[in-house]
């Protein structure tokens, strides 16, 4: 239609034919401007188109259920997820895509959810349920469900995501953590995780605690400098600084710890950084092996050797140590001097250097 000013508008016409008092047929006409209605319808079509595009291109499966819990929408991602074409899924209850053991629980959850005024809720433990593909394969899924009313009836929309890879990754991570925990706690050497910048213990195993004679709770309040012998603190700090500066990735040396009773124990210490490349230094791993017995044995050996040397050199009798030389048949044919004392030189006139 064209208005007097020349502007056009869409209209809807209603007509009626009637007979007037003189018996003449007359026509009445009602014209209604439907511009706003058409605009609203266009917006609705645009909205529906956008929604269809979103639903059709969504990476997650989207399934809408009617009030009877039968499927009324099954997007392409749902077809792929459940390996079932939409034309076969429409009209089926959603529990067709769940193991039989889970169906009753699913029905109860849907009914209970429908009785609430909530518009959104994750279902299952931590949002997870076991679902069933059309070929019978089960898989873990994360499901979010929402509800709304249309024409006085509730409809439910479920968004599903296959989390098989995530579940497998989480299982592998738990297994690795359990393996590390087992190695950490049962290791025959002391192991600790230390905050590199503060030098404080973050985690220690029982063996480390046994070596330094302290409880785990006590260790977690201390830095490694607090239990290190004063004469070894400087070297420990210098090497750690080189580690922080990126000059080295690890270092090791023998150091002493002081126990609460002030006794000193020796340990072989290995430090390994637990950051990569240009990462900020955060934590490092320390491994400690008690070598006190070895150190005592080395000290005892040195003391014994010193006593032997003193006795050997000062005894009045001449002594010489030889290595017997054997021929191919194993018969002694000669000997080689290995050591001789001063008395032997005086008695024989031979010199040790000769």
Coordinates of C-alpha atoms in Angstrom, one line a residue, residues 69 104-118 121 123 145 147 154 156:
X69 CA 11.8 -37.4 26.9
X104 CA 16.5 -45.8 35.4
X105 CA 18.9 -43.4 37.1
X106 CA 18.7 -41.1 34.0
X107 CA 14.9 -41.1 34.1
X108 CA 14.9 -40.2 37.8
X109 CA 17.4 -37.4 37.2
X110 CA 15.4 -35.9 34.3
X111 CA 12.1 -36.1 36.3
X112 CA 13.7 -34.6 39.4
X113 CA 15.3 -31.8 37.3
X114 CA 12.0 -31.1 35.6
X115 CA 10.4 -30.5 39.0
X116 CA 12.8 -27.8 39.8
X117 CA 12.9 -24.2 38.5
X118 CA 16.6 -24.5 37.5
X121 CA 22.4 -28.3 35.7
X123 CA 24.2 -34.4 35.5
X145 CA 21.2 -30.2 30.5
X147 CA 15.1 -26.9 30.4
X154 CA 8.8 -28.4 29.1
X156 CA 15.1 -30.4 27.7

